[in-house]
Coordinates of C-alpha atoms in Angstrom, one line a residue:
X1 CA -6.4 -19.2 9.8
X2 CA -6.8 -20.0 13.5
X3 CA -10.4 -20.7 14.7
X4 CA -11.7 -18.5 17.5
X5 CA -12.4 -20.3 20.7
X6 CA -15.2 -19.5 23.2
X7 CA -14.0 -17.3 26.0
X8 CA -16.1 -16.8 29.0
X9 CA -16.7 -13.0 29.4
X10 CA -19.9 -12.9 31.4
X11 CA -18.4 -12.9 34.8
X12 CA -15.2 -11.5 36.3
X13 CA -14.4 -14.7 38.1
X14 CA -14.9 -16.8 35.0
X15 CA -12.6 -14.5 33.0
X16 CA -9.9 -14.7 35.6
X17 CA -10.2 -18.4 35.9
X18 CA -9.9 -18.9 32.1
X19 CA -6.8 -16.7 32.1
X20 CA -5.2 -18.6 35.0
X21 CA -6.0 -21.9 33.5
X22 CA -5.2 -21.4 29.8
X23 CA -3.0 -18.2 29.3
X24 CA -0.7 -18.2 32.2
X25 CA 0.5 -21.8 31.7
X26 CA 1.0 -21.1 27.9
X27 CA 3.1 -18.0 28.6
X28 CA 5.2 -19.9 31.2
X29 CA 5.8 -22.9 28.9
X30 CA 6.4 -21.3 25.6
X31 CA 7.1 -17.5 26.0
X32 CA 8.7 -16.5 29.2
X33 CA 12.0 -18.4 28.6
X34 CA 12.8 -15.7 26.0
X35 CA 10.4 -13.0 27.1
X36 CA 10.6 -13.3 30.9
X37 CA 12.3 -11.9 34.0
X38 CA 15.8 -13.0 32.9
X39 CA 15.7 -12.2 29.2
X40 CA 13.4 -9.9 27.2
X41 CA 14.1 -10.6 23.5
X42 CA 12.7 -7.8 21.4
X43 CA 12.1 -5.7 24.6
X44 CA 9.1 -7.8 25.2
X45 CA 8.4 -9.2 28.8
X46 CA 5.5 -11.4 29.4
X47 CA 6.2 -12.9 32.9
X48 CA 4.2 -10.3 34.8
X49 CA 0.8 -10.9 33.2
X50 CA -1.2 -12.8 35.8
X51 CA -4.6 -11.4 35.7
X52 CA -7.1 -11.1 32.8
X53 CA -8.5 -7.6 33.5
X54 CA -5.1 -5.9 34.1
X55 CA -3.5 -7.7 31.2
X56 CA -6.1 -6.8 28.7
X57 CA -5.3 -3.1 29.0
X58 CA -2.0 -3.6 27.2
X59 CA -3.4 -3.8 23.7
X60 CA -0.2 -3.3 21.8
X61 CA 1.6 -6.2 23.6
X62 CA -1.3 -8.6 23.0
X63 CA -1.7 -7.5 19.4
X64 CA 1.9 -8.3 18.8
X65 CA 1.6 -11.7 20.6
X66 CA -1.5 -12.8 18.7
X67 CA -0.1 -11.6 15.3
X68 CA 3.0 -13.8 15.8
X69 CA 1.0 -16.8 16.9
X70 CA -1.4 -16.4 13.9
X71 CA 1.6 -16.3 11.6
X72 CA 3.2 -19.3 13.2
X73 CA 6.4 -17.4 13.9
X74 CA 6.3 -17.8 17.6
X75 CA 7.4 -19.8 19.4
X76 CA 10.3 -20.3 17.0
X77 CA 10.3 -23.4 14.9
X78 CA 13.1 -25.0 16.9
X79 CA 11.4 -24.5 20.1
X80 CA 10.7 -27.7 22.1
X81 CA 8.0 -28.6 23.1
X82 CA 5.7 -27.2 20.4
X83 CA 2.3 -25.9 21.5
X84 CA -0.7 -27.7 20.1
X85 CA -3.3 -26.0 17.8
X86 CA -5.8 -25.8 20.8
X87 CA -3.2 -24.1 23.0
X88 CA -2.5 -21.5 20.4
X89 CA -6.3 -21.1 19.8
X90 CA -6.9 -20.5 23.5
X91 CA -4.5 -17.5 23.5
X92 CA -5.7 -16.0 20.2
X93 CA -9.3 -16.5 21.3
X94 CA -8.6 -14.6 24.7
X95 CA -6.8 -11.8 22.8
X96 CA -9.7 -11.4 20.4
X97 CA -12.4 -11.5 23.0
X98 CA -11.0 -10.0 26.1
X99 CA -8.6 -7.4 24.5
X100 CA -10.4 -6.4 21.3
X101 CA -14.1 -7.5 22.0
X102 CA -14.3 -9.7 18.8
X103 CA -17.2 -12.1 18.8
X104 CA -18.6 -10.8 22.1
X105 CA -21.7 -9.0 20.7
X106 CA -19.8 -5.7 21.5
X107 CA -21.0 -4.2 18.2
X108 CA -20.3 -4.0 14.4
X109 CA -16.9 -4.2 12.7
X110 CA -14.7 -1.3 13.9
X111 CA -14.0 0.6 10.6
X112 CA -11.2 2.6 12.2
X113 CA -10.6 6.3 11.6
X114 CA -8.4 7.8 8.9
X115 CA -6.5 11.0 9.6
X116 CA -7.6 13.8 7.3
X117 CA -5.2 13.3 4.3
X118 CA -3.3 15.9 2.3
X119 CA -3.1 15.0 -1.3
X120 CA 0.3 13.5 -2.0
X121 CA 2.4 14.8 -4.8
X122 CA 1.2 12.3 -7.4
X123 CA -2.5 12.9 -6.4
X124 CA -2.0 16.7 -6.5
X125 CA -0.7 16.6 -10.1
X126 CA -3.4 14.2 -11.3
X127 CA -6.2 16.3 -9.6
X128 CA -5.0 19.4 -11.2
X129 CA -4.9 17.6 -14.6
X130 CA -8.5 16.4 -14.2
X131 CA -9.8 19.6 -12.6
X132 CA -8.5 22.2 -15.2
X133 CA -7.4 19.9 -18.1
X134 CA -3.7 20.8 -17.8
X135 CA -0.9 18.3 -17.2
X136 CA 1.5 20.8 -15.5
X137 CA 3.3 18.4 -13.1
X138 CA 4.0 21.2 -10.6
X139 CA 4.5 18.7 -7.7
X140 CA 7.8 17.7 -9.2
X141 CA 9.2 20.7 -7.4
X142 CA 7.5 20.0 -4.1
X143 CA 9.3 18.3 -1.1
X144 CA 9.2 14.5 -1.4
X145 CA 6.3 12.7 0.4
X146 CA 7.1 10.5 3.4
X147 CA 6.6 6.8 3.2
X148 CA 4.6 4.9 5.9
X149 CA 3.5 1.3 5.9
X150 CA 5.1 1.1 2.4
X151 CA 3.0 3.8 0.8
X152 CA 3.1 7.5 0.4
X153 CA -0.7 8.2 0.9
X154 CA -0.8 7.6 4.7
X155 CA -2.8 10.3 6.4
X156 CA -0.7 10.3 9.6
X157 CA 2.4 11.3 7.8
X158 CA 1.2 13.7 5.2
X159 CA 1.8 16.9 6.9
X160 CA 2.4 20.4 5.4
X161 CA 5.7 21.8 6.2
X162 CA 6.2 25.6 5.6
X163 CA 8.1 25.2 2.3
X164 CA 5.3 23.1 1.0
X165 CA 2.7 25.7 1.8
X166 CA 4.8 28.3 -0.1
X167 CA 4.9 25.9 -3.1
X168 CA 1.1 25.5 -3.0
X169 CA 0.6 29.2 -3.2
X170 CA 3.0 29.6 -6.1
X171 CA 1.5 26.6 -7.9
X172 CA -2.0 28.1 -7.6
X173 CA -0.8 31.2 -9.4
X174 CA 0.9 29.1 -12.1
X175 CA -2.2 26.9 -12.6
X176 CA -4.5 29.9 -13.1
X177 CA -2.0 31.6 -15.3
X178 CA -1.9 28.4 -17.4
X179 CA -5.7 28.2 -17.6
X180 CA -5.9 31.8 -18.9
X181 CA -3.1 31.2 -21.6
X182 CA -4.7 25.3 -24.1
X183 CA -8.2 28.3 -24.7
X184 CA -9.9 24.9 -23.9
X185 CA -8.9 25.1 -20.2
X186 CA -10.3 28.6 -19.9
X187 CA -13.6 27.7 -21.6
X188 CA -13.9 24.7 -19.2
X189 CA -14.0 27.1 -16.2
X190 CA -15.6 30.2 -17.6
X191 CA -19.1 28.7 -18.0
X192 CA -20.6 32.1 -18.5
X193 CA -19.3 35.5 -19.4
X194 CA -21.1 38.7 -18.2
X195 CA -22.1 41.2 -21.0
X196 CA -22.6 44.0 -18.6
X197 CA -21.6 45.0 -15.0
X198 CA -24.9 44.1 -13.5
X199 CA -24.4 40.5 -14.6
X200 CA -20.9 40.1 -13.0
X201 CA -21.9 38.9 -9.5
X202 CA -24.4 36.2 -10.7
X203 CA -22.0 35.0 -13.3
X204 CA -19.1 34.9 -10.8
X205 CA -21.3 33.0 -8.4
X206 CA -22.2 30.5 -11.1
X207 CA -18.6 30.0 -12.1
X208 CA -17.2 29.7 -8.6
X209 CA -19.8 27.4 -7.3
X210 CA -19.2 24.9 -10.2
X211 CA -15.4 25.1 -9.8
X212 CA -15.3 25.0 -6.1
X213 CA -17.7 22.1 -6.1
X214 CA -15.4 20.0 -8.3
X215 CA -12.3 21.1 -6.5
X216 CA -13.6 20.4 -3.0
X217 CA -15.1 17.1 -4.3
X218 CA -18.5 17.9 -2.7
X219 CA -21.1 20.7 -3.1
X220 CA -19.6 24.1 -2.2
X221 CA -21.7 25.9 0.5
X222 CA -23.4 29.2 -0.1
X223 CA -21.0 30.8 2.5
X224 CA -17.9 29.5 0.7
X225 CA -19.2 30.8 -2.6
X226 CA -20.1 34.2 -1.2
X227 CA -16.5 34.5 0.3
X228 CA -15.1 33.8 -3.2
X229 CA -17.5 36.2 -4.9
X230 CA -16.2 39.0 -2.6
X231 CA -12.8 38.7 -4.3
X232 CA -14.4 39.4 -7.6
X233 CA -16.3 42.3 -6.1
X234 CA -13.1 43.7 -4.9
X235 CA -11.3 43.3 -8.2
X236 CA -14.1 45.1 -10.1
X237 CA -14.4 47.8 -7.5
X238 CA -10.7 48.6 -8.0
X239 CA -11.1 48.5 -11.8
X240 CA -8.9 45.4 -12.2
X241 CA -11.7 43.7 -14.1
X242 CA -13.8 40.5 -13.8
X243 CA -11.2 38.2 -15.1
X244 CA -8.7 39.3 -12.5
X245 CA -11.4 38.8 -9.8
X246 CA -12.1 35.3 -11.0
X247 CA -8.4 34.4 -11.1
X248 CA -7.9 35.5 -7.5
X249 CA -10.9 33.5 -6.5
X250 CA -9.6 30.4 -8.3
X251 CA -6.2 30.8 -6.6
X252 CA -8.1 30.9 -3.2
X253 CA -9.9 27.7 -4.0
X254 CA -6.7 25.9 -5.1
X255 CA -5.0 27.1 -1.8
X256 CA -8.0 26.0 0.4
X257 CA -7.7 23.0 2.9
X258 CA -10.8 21.7 1.3
X259 CA -8.9 21.3 -2.0
X260 CA -5.5 20.2 -0.6
X261 CA -6.9 17.8 1.9
X262 CA -9.4 15.0 1.6
X263 CA -11.9 15.9 4.3
X264 CA -14.2 13.4 6.0
X265 CA -16.2 14.8 8.8
X266 CA -17.4 12.9 12.0
X267 CA -20.6 14.0 13.7
X268 CA -19.1 12.8 17.0
X269 CA -15.3 13.0 16.5
X270 CA -14.4 12.1 20.1
X271 CA -16.7 9.1 20.4
X272 CA -14.9 5.9 19.1
X273 CA -18.3 4.1 19.3
X274 CA -20.0 6.5 16.9
X275 CA -19.7 4.5 13.7
X276 CA -21.3 6.0 10.6
X277 CA -21.2 5.4 6.8
X278 CA -19.4 7.9 4.6
X279 CA -21.7 10.1 2.5
X280 CA -21.7 9.5 -1.2
X281 CA -19.3 12.3 -1.9
X282 CA -16.7 11.0 0.6
X283 CA -17.2 7.5 -0.8
X284 CA -16.6 8.8 -4.3
X285 CA -13.4 10.5 -3.2
X286 CA -12.3 7.3 -1.5
X287 CA -13.0 5.3 -4.6
X288 CA -11.4 7.6 -7.1
X289 CA -8.2 8.2 -5.1
X290 CA -7.9 4.5 -4.6
X291 CA -8.3 3.4 -8.2
X292 CA -7.2 6.6 -10.0
X293 CA -5.2 8.6 -7.5
X294 CA -7.2 11.5 -8.6
X295 CA -10.6 13.2 -8.2
X296 CA -13.9 11.8 -9.1
X297 CA -15.1 12.3 -12.7
X298 CA -18.4 13.5 -13.8
X299 CA -20.1 10.2 -13.8
X300 CA -19.2 9.7 -10.1
X301 CA -20.3 13.1 -9.3
X302 CA -23.7 12.5 -10.9
X303 CA -24.2 9.3 -9.0
X304 CA -23.4 11.1 -5.8
X305 CA -25.9 13.9 -6.5
X306 CA -28.5 11.1 -7.1
X307 CA -27.5 9.3 -3.9
X308 CA -27.0 6.0 -5.8
X309 CA -23.2 5.4 -5.4
X310 CA -23.6 3.5 -2.1
X311 CA -25.8 0.9 -3.8
X312 CA -23.9 -2.4 -4.0
X313 CA -24.7 -3.0 -7.6
X314 CA -23.9 0.6 -8.7
X315 CA -20.6 0.5 -6.8
X316 CA -19.6 -2.8 -8.4
X317 CA -20.3 -1.4 -12.0
X318 CA -18.2 1.7 -11.1
X319 CA -15.3 -0.4 -10.0
X320 CA -15.4 -2.3 -13.2
X321 CA -15.7 0.9 -15.3
X322 CA -12.9 2.5 -13.4
X323 CA -10.4 -0.3 -13.6
X324 CA -11.0 -0.3 -17.4
X325 CA -10.4 3.4 -17.7
X326 CA -7.0 4.7 -18.7
X327 CA -6.9 6.7 -15.4
X328 CA -6.4 3.4 -13.5
X329 CA -2.8 3.9 -14.4
X330 CA -2.9 5.9 -11.2
X331 CA -3.1 2.6 -9.2
X332 CA -0.2 1.3 -11.2
X333 CA 2.0 4.3 -10.7
X334 CA 1.2 4.6 -7.0
X335 CA 0.3 1.3 -5.4
X336 CA 2.1 -1.1 -7.8
X337 CA 5.1 1.2 -8.1
X338 CA 5.7 1.2 -4.3
X339 CA 4.7 -2.4 -3.7
X340 CA 6.9 -3.8 -6.5
X341 CA 9.7 -1.3 -6.5
X342 CA 9.5 0.5 -9.8
X343 CA 9.4 3.7 -7.9
X344 CA 12.4 2.9 -5.9
X345 CA 14.3 1.7 -9.1
X346 CA 14.6 5.5 -10.1
X347 CA 17.1 5.9 -7.2
X348 CA 19.3 2.8 -7.3
X349 CA 22.8 3.2 -8.6
X350 CA 24.4 -0.1 -9.5
X351 CA 28.2 0.2 -9.7
X352 CA 29.0 0.9 -13.4
X353 CA 32.3 -1.0 -13.3
X354 CA 30.6 -4.1 -12.0
X355 CA 27.5 -3.7 -14.2
X356 CA 28.6 -1.7 -17.3
X357 CA 25.5 -2.9 -19.2
X358 CA 23.1 -1.0 -16.8
X359 CA 22.0 2.4 -18.0
X360 CA 18.8 4.6 -18.0
X361 CA 17.4 2.9 -21.1
X362 CA 17.6 -0.6 -19.4
X363 CA 16.2 1.0 -16.1
X364 CA 13.2 2.4 -18.0
X365 CA 12.6 -0.9 -19.7
X366 CA 12.6 -2.7 -16.3
X367 CA 10.2 -0.1 -14.9
X368 CA 7.8 -0.6 -17.8
X369 CA 8.0 -4.3 -17.5
X370 CA 6.9 -4.1 -14.0
X371 CA 4.1 -1.6 -14.4
X372 CA 2.7 -3.1 -17.6
X373 CA 2.7 -6.5 -16.0
X374 CA 0.6 -5.2 -13.1
X375 CA -1.7 -3.3 -15.5
X376 CA -2.2 -6.5 -17.5
X377 CA -3.3 -8.5 -14.5
X378 CA -5.6 -5.6 -13.4
X379 CA -7.3 -4.7 -16.7
X380 CA -7.7 -8.2 -17.9
X381 CA -8.7 -9.4 -14.5
X382 CA -6.3 -12.3 -14.4
X383 CA -5.4 -14.3 -11.3
X384 CA -3.1 -12.5 -8.8
X385 CA -1.2 -15.7 -8.5
X386 CA 0.5 -14.4 -11.7
X387 CA 2.5 -12.1 -9.5
X388 CA 4.3 -15.3 -8.2
X389 CA 4.6 -17.2 -11.4
X390 CA 3.5 -16.4 -15.0
X391 CA 4.0 -17.6 -18.5
X392 CA 4.3 -14.0 -19.9
X393 CA 6.0 -10.7 -19.3
X394 CA 6.7 -7.4 -21.0
X395 CA 10.0 -6.8 -22.9
X396 CA 11.7 -4.7 -25.5
X397 CA 14.8 -5.8 -27.5
X398 CA 17.1 -4.2 -24.9
X399 CA 15.6 -5.9 -21.9
X400 CA 15.1 -9.3 -23.7
X401 CA 18.8 -9.4 -24.6
X402 CA 19.7 -8.5 -21.0
X403 CA 17.6 -11.5 -19.8
X404 CA 19.0 -13.8 -22.5
X405 CA 15.7 -14.1 -24.3
X406 CA 15.7 -14.2 -28.1
X407 CA 13.1 -13.2 -30.7
X408 CA 12.2 -9.8 -29.3
X409 CA 12.7 -6.8 -31.5
X410 CA 11.9 -3.0 -31.3
X411 CA 12.2 -0.4 -28.7
X412 CA 8.6 -0.5 -27.5
X413 CA 7.9 -2.8 -24.4
X414 CA 5.4 -5.5 -25.5
X415 CA 3.8 -8.6 -24.1
X416 CA 6.0 -11.7 -24.6
X417 CA 5.2 -15.3 -24.0
X418 CA 7.9 -17.1 -21.9
X419 CA 9.2 -20.5 -23.1
X420 CA 10.6 -21.8 -19.7
X421 CA 10.5 -21.2 -15.9
X422 CA 13.6 -19.1 -15.7
X423 CA 11.4 -16.0 -15.8
X424 CA 7.8 -15.3 -15.0
X425 CA 6.1 -13.4 -12.2
X426 CA 7.7 -10.4 -10.4
X427 CA 10.3 -12.3 -8.5
X428 CA 12.5 -12.6 -11.7
X429 CA 11.9 -9.0 -13.0
X430 CA 14.9 -6.7 -13.2
X431 CA 13.0 -4.2 -11.0
X432 CA 12.8 -6.5 -8.1
X433 CA 16.2 -8.1 -8.5
X434 CA 18.0 -4.7 -8.9
X435 CA 16.3 -2.8 -5.9
X436 CA 17.1 -5.7 -3.6
X437 CA 20.7 -5.9 -4.5
X438 CA 23.8 -4.0 -3.4
X439 CA 25.7 -1.6 -5.8
X440 CA 28.4 -4.2 -6.6
X441 CA 26.7 -7.6 -5.9
X442 CA 23.5 -9.5 -5.1
X443 CA 22.1 -9.5 -1.5
X444 CA 20.5 -12.7 -0.4
X445 CA 19.4 -10.9 2.9
X446 CA 17.6 -8.0 1.1
X447 CA 16.0 -10.3 -1.4
X448 CA 14.8 -12.8 1.2
X449 CA 13.5 -9.9 3.3
X450 CA 11.7 -8.5 0.3
X451 CA 9.9 -11.9 -0.3
X452 CA 8.9 -12.0 3.4
X453 CA 7.7 -8.3 3.5
X454 CA 6.0 -8.0 0.0
X455 CA 4.9 -11.5 -0.8
X456 CA 4.3 -13.4 2.4
X457 CA 3.4 -10.5 4.7
X458 CA 5.8 -11.6 7.5
X459 CA 8.4 -8.9 7.7
X460 CA 11.3 -9.7 10.1
X461 CA 12.0 -7.3 12.9
X462 CA 15.1 -5.0 12.7
X463 CA 18.4 -6.8 13.4
X464 CA 19.8 -6.7 17.0
X465 CA 22.6 -4.2 17.7
X466 CA 25.8 -5.3 16.2
X467 CA 24.3 -7.8 13.8
X468 CA 24.9 -5.7 10.7
X469 CA 28.6 -6.3 10.9
X470 CA 28.2 -9.7 9.2
X471 CA 24.8 -9.4 7.6
X472 CA 26.2 -10.0 4.0
X473 CA 29.3 -12.1 4.6
X474 CA 32.5 -11.6 2.7
X475 CA 31.6 -9.8 -0.6
X476 CA 34.5 -11.3 -2.5
X477 CA 34.2 -14.9 -1.5
X478 CA 31.3 -15.8 -3.8
X479 CA 28.9 -18.7 -3.0
X480 CA 31.2 -20.1 -0.3
X481 CA 30.9 -16.9 1.6
X482 CA 27.1 -16.8 1.2
X483 CA 26.8 -20.4 2.6
X484 CA 29.2 -19.4 5.5
X485 CA 27.1 -16.3 6.2
X486 CA 24.0 -18.5 6.6
X487 CA 25.8 -20.7 9.0
X488 CA 26.9 -17.7 11.1
X489 CA 23.3 -16.4 11.2
X490 CA 21.9 -19.7 12.3
X491 CA 24.6 -19.9 15.0
X492 CA 23.4 -16.9 16.8
X493 CA 20.1 -17.4 18.4
X494 CA 19.1 -13.9 18.2
X495 CA 19.6 -13.9 14.3
X496 CA 18.5 -17.5 13.6
X497 CA 14.8 -16.9 14.2
X498 CA 14.6 -14.6 11.1
X499 CA 17.6 -15.5 9.0
X500 CA 16.9 -19.2 8.8
X501 CA 14.0 -18.5 6.5
X502 CA 15.1 -15.1 5.1
X503 CA 18.6 -16.3 3.9
X504 CA 17.3 -19.5 2.5
X505 CA 14.8 -17.6 0.4
X506 CA 17.5 -15.1 -0.7
X507 CA 19.9 -17.9 -1.8
X508 CA 17.3 -19.0 -4.3
X509 CA 17.9 -15.8 -6.3
X510 CA 21.6 -16.3 -6.8
X511 CA 21.2 -17.3 -10.5
X512 CA 20.4 -13.6 -11.1
X513 CA 23.0 -11.0 -10.6
X514 CA 22.8 -7.6 -9.1
X515 CA 20.9 -6.1 -12.1
X516 CA 18.7 -9.2 -12.9
X517 CA 20.8 -10.9 -15.6
X518 CA 20.8 -14.7 -15.6
X519 CA 24.1 -16.4 -14.6
X520 CA 25.4 -19.8 -13.8
X521 CA 28.7 -18.7 -12.2
X522 CA 29.6 -16.3 -9.5
X523 CA 33.1 -15.4 -10.5
X524 CA 34.6 -18.8 -11.2
X525 CA 32.4 -20.8 -8.8
X526 CA 29.2 -22.5 -9.9
X527 CA 26.1 -21.3 -8.2
X528 CA 24.2 -23.5 -5.8
X529 CA 20.7 -21.8 -5.5
X530 CA 19.2 -24.7 -3.6
X531 CA 17.8 -24.6 -0.1
X532 CA 15.5 -26.1 2.5
X533 CA 13.0 -23.9 4.3
X534 CA 12.4 -24.2 8.0
X535 CA 9.2 -26.2 7.3
X536 CA 11.3 -28.9 5.6
X537 CA 10.3 -28.1 2.0
X538 CA 13.3 -28.1 -0.3
X539 CA 14.0 -26.4 -3.8
X540 CA 16.8 -26.5 -6.4
X541 CA 16.5 -22.9 -7.5
X542 CA 14.1 -20.0 -7.9
X543 CA 11.7 -21.9 -10.0
X544 CA 11.5 -24.5 -7.3
X545 CA 10.9 -21.8 -4.7
X546 CA 8.1 -20.3 -6.8
X547 CA 6.4 -23.6 -7.0
X548 CA 6.5 -24.0 -3.3
X549 CA 5.1 -20.5 -2.8
X550 CA 2.3 -21.2 -5.2
X551 CA 1.4 -24.6 -3.7
X552 CA 1.9 -24.1 0.0
X553 CA 2.0 -20.3 0.6
X554 CA -0.7 -19.0 -1.7
X555 CA -3.0 -18.2 1.3
X556 CA -0.2 -16.2 2.9
X557 CA 0.3 -14.3 -0.3
X558 CA -3.4 -13.6 -0.6
X559 CA -3.5 -12.2 3.0
X560 CA -0.3 -10.1 2.2
X561 CA -1.8 -8.7 -0.9
X562 CA -5.0 -7.9 0.6
X563 CA -3.4 -6.2 3.7
X564 CA -1.2 -4.0 1.3
X565 CA -4.1 -3.0 -1.0
X566 CA -6.3 -2.3 2.0
X567 CA -3.5 -0.1 3.5
X568 CA -3.3 1.8 0.4
X569 CA -7.0 2.1 -0.1
X570 CA -7.7 3.2 3.4
X571 CA -4.6 5.4 3.8
X572 CA -3.8 4.1 7.2
X573 CA -1.9 1.2 8.7
X574 CA -4.0 -1.8 9.5
X575 CA -4.7 -2.7 13.1
X576 CA -5.4 -6.1 14.8
X577 CA -9.1 -5.3 14.7
X578 CA -8.9 -5.3 10.8
X579 CA -7.6 -8.9 10.7
X580 CA -11.1 -10.5 10.3
X581 CA -12.0 -8.5 7.3
X582 CA -8.5 -9.2 5.7
X583 CA -9.1 -13.0 6.3
X584 CA -12.6 -12.8 4.8
X585 CA -11.5 -11.0 1.6
X586 CA -8.5 -13.4 1.2
X587 CA -10.8 -16.3 1.3
X588 CA -13.1 -14.7 -1.0
X589 CA -10.3 -14.2 -3.5
X590 CA -9.5 -17.9 -3.3
X591 CA -13.1 -18.8 -3.9
X592 CA -13.2 -16.7 -7.1
X593 CA -10.2 -18.0 -8.9
X594 CA -7.9 -15.3 -7.3
X595 CA -9.4 -12.7 -9.8
X596 CA -7.9 -9.2 -9.4
X597 CA -11.4 -7.7 -9.5
X598 CA -12.5 -9.7 -6.6
X599 CA -9.8 -8.2 -4.4
X600 CA -10.7 -4.6 -5.4
X601 CA -14.5 -5.0 -5.2
X602 CA -14.4 -6.8 -1.8
X603 CA -12.2 -4.0 -0.4
X604 CA -14.6 -1.4 -1.7
X605 CA -17.6 -3.1 -0.3
X606 CA -16.0 -3.6 3.1
X607 CA -17.2 -1.7 6.1
X608 CA -13.6 -0.6 6.6
X609 CA -13.8 1.3 3.3
X610 CA -17.3 2.6 3.6
X611 CA -17.6 3.7 7.2
X612 CA -15.5 5.5 9.8
X613 CA -15.8 6.3 13.5
X614 CA -14.6 8.8 16.0
X615 CA -11.2 8.9 17.7
X616 CA -10.2 6.3 20.3
X617 CA -8.6 8.4 23.0
X618 CA -5.8 6.6 24.8
X619 CA -5.5 7.2 28.6

C-alpha cells in the first residue's frame, strides 16, 4: 500500500504549484513516452495535462493512472529510469486529494449507490423456496442472467426483457397452483380461514399482509394490502370464491416489482452528498442475499422489527449464525461458483478424442470438490490462504484416480488429506485447470490470466488488434512451442507488458493437462514448468509458484479476494473511492490469521455495506 502524501488544497495557487512541480515532471519522465503526443498506448494520452483544476475533472483517467501506480504495473518493469517511492506517492496523493477528495475533510466515506436490483435466477428460486416452502426451480426456464464484474448479481445489468416478464407471470401462476396442491405449503400461507362471508375481508387482509410483508422483505403498507384485498372482493362478488381471490392476490404479489426487485429508497435520490444508513429491513436483505442468496428468515425479520439488527454485536452474531446455517450454500453456489469456475465448468467441452476420460461424472466430481472446499473454509472458519495452498481437498474414487491419488473409495465426495505438494488449494483443482484450457490442450495464457484476475487482482487489458493470431503458439509443437510463444510475446513491446508475467505463471501449470490430470510429458517431450517472474523470483513448478504466492503475494491475494467479495456483497463494481475500505479490510484479515469470518464480518460492518447515497450526476 502506498502512503498518502499531504497535498496543498487550501489555495488555488498552491494547488497549481504542486501540480506543476510534482505531477507534470512525473508524467513527462515516466508516462508520456508511451502515452503522449506521438504514441497513445491503450488509447491513453497524458501530455495535455498541465493544470491541476482542469486535470482533476477527468476522474476516469486519473483513477486508471492511480490504480496502475498502486499495483506497480506502471511504468512497466523494464522502464528506465524507475520512479522512486516518493515520486509515486506524490501522484497518488494528488489523485486521492484533488480528484477524489480523500483525506481533505470533505466528509465521510462515500458508500456509493447500488442500482435497484432484480433478483437473479438463483435468488428467485431460493426466495420462492423460502417464501412458500416449495423448491420448484422455475428460473431454469428463464433467460440466463448477464455477468458483470465477474458476477451475476450486479444491479446495473439485471434488467427485465419482455420474455422474462412473461416468464414471471407464468411462474406466479405455477407457484400458487403448487401451493394449493405439499398441504403444508397451503397451511403456511392460509393463516386463517373465514367461516362465514362477513369474515372474508378481515381474514384476507390478515393473510395478504403477512404474505406481502415476507415477499416484499419489509412491512406491507395499508394501501398495498387494500389493493390486494380488492382482488378477493372481486372474486367473491363474482361467486368465484375466497380461495380464488386469495390466489389472484398472491399472484399479484409475486409479480410485483417489490418482490422481483430489491428496493432501497433514497430520501434525496439526486443528491450525491446525502449519505444515509440503510434501514434495518434493507440491511437484513443485503445480509441475507449476500450470505444465503435468498430472503431473510424469521429471526432476521424479528430483529428488524425490534430495530436491533444494526447493532454491531447483534450483526456479528447473525453473520456467525448465517454462515453456519445450511442456507449458506447460497454463497457457495453463487459467489464461489463464479469466482472459482464451477459454474463455468458446466459449459466447457473438452475434446473427447483428446481426453476420453472426461465425462459428466468426472465433471460433477470436480465441481463438488471446488464447492465443498470453499464450504469447508467458510464453515470451519479456516485461513483464506488455503485457497492458494492446502493439505486437504475433497475427492471421490473417480476423481482421486484421475488425479493419481490412491486410497480413496466410494462415489461420495469426501475430505481427503493430501500427502504431497502436487495438489492442494484451488490452483490444482480440476475445475480451474479445465475451465482455463482449450478443448484439445492446455492454455498457459488462459491459466496465467486466471491467476492474475482471480488470485492477484491485476487483470491484464484486452490484447491489441492482431495479437490473437499467435496468442497460443503452435498447438502441436509441445513445450518447445510454448517457450517460443513466450519469446514472441516478449519481443513485441505491446504484448510484453502483460505476457511477461502472465505466460510465466501459465507455464507453471504445464504438469497438469487440459482436464487436470498430472503428467510429466507433453507428447514425447519432458515438461519444463519452471520460470522466473518479472520481479526476479524463480520457481521449478507449480508447487514453487504457490510458495512464492504465499510468501510474497499474500497481500495482493487478500486485496483481490476482498475486492471480489465486496463486489458480490454490494452488487456493483468497486470504484476508486472504495480502495481505502478494501485496504483496511485486507489488513484486518492479515491481523486475524486470515480467517474467513473476518473477511465477511468486516465487509458487513463497513459503511459501504450499511449505507448508501444519492446519484452522482455527470455533466
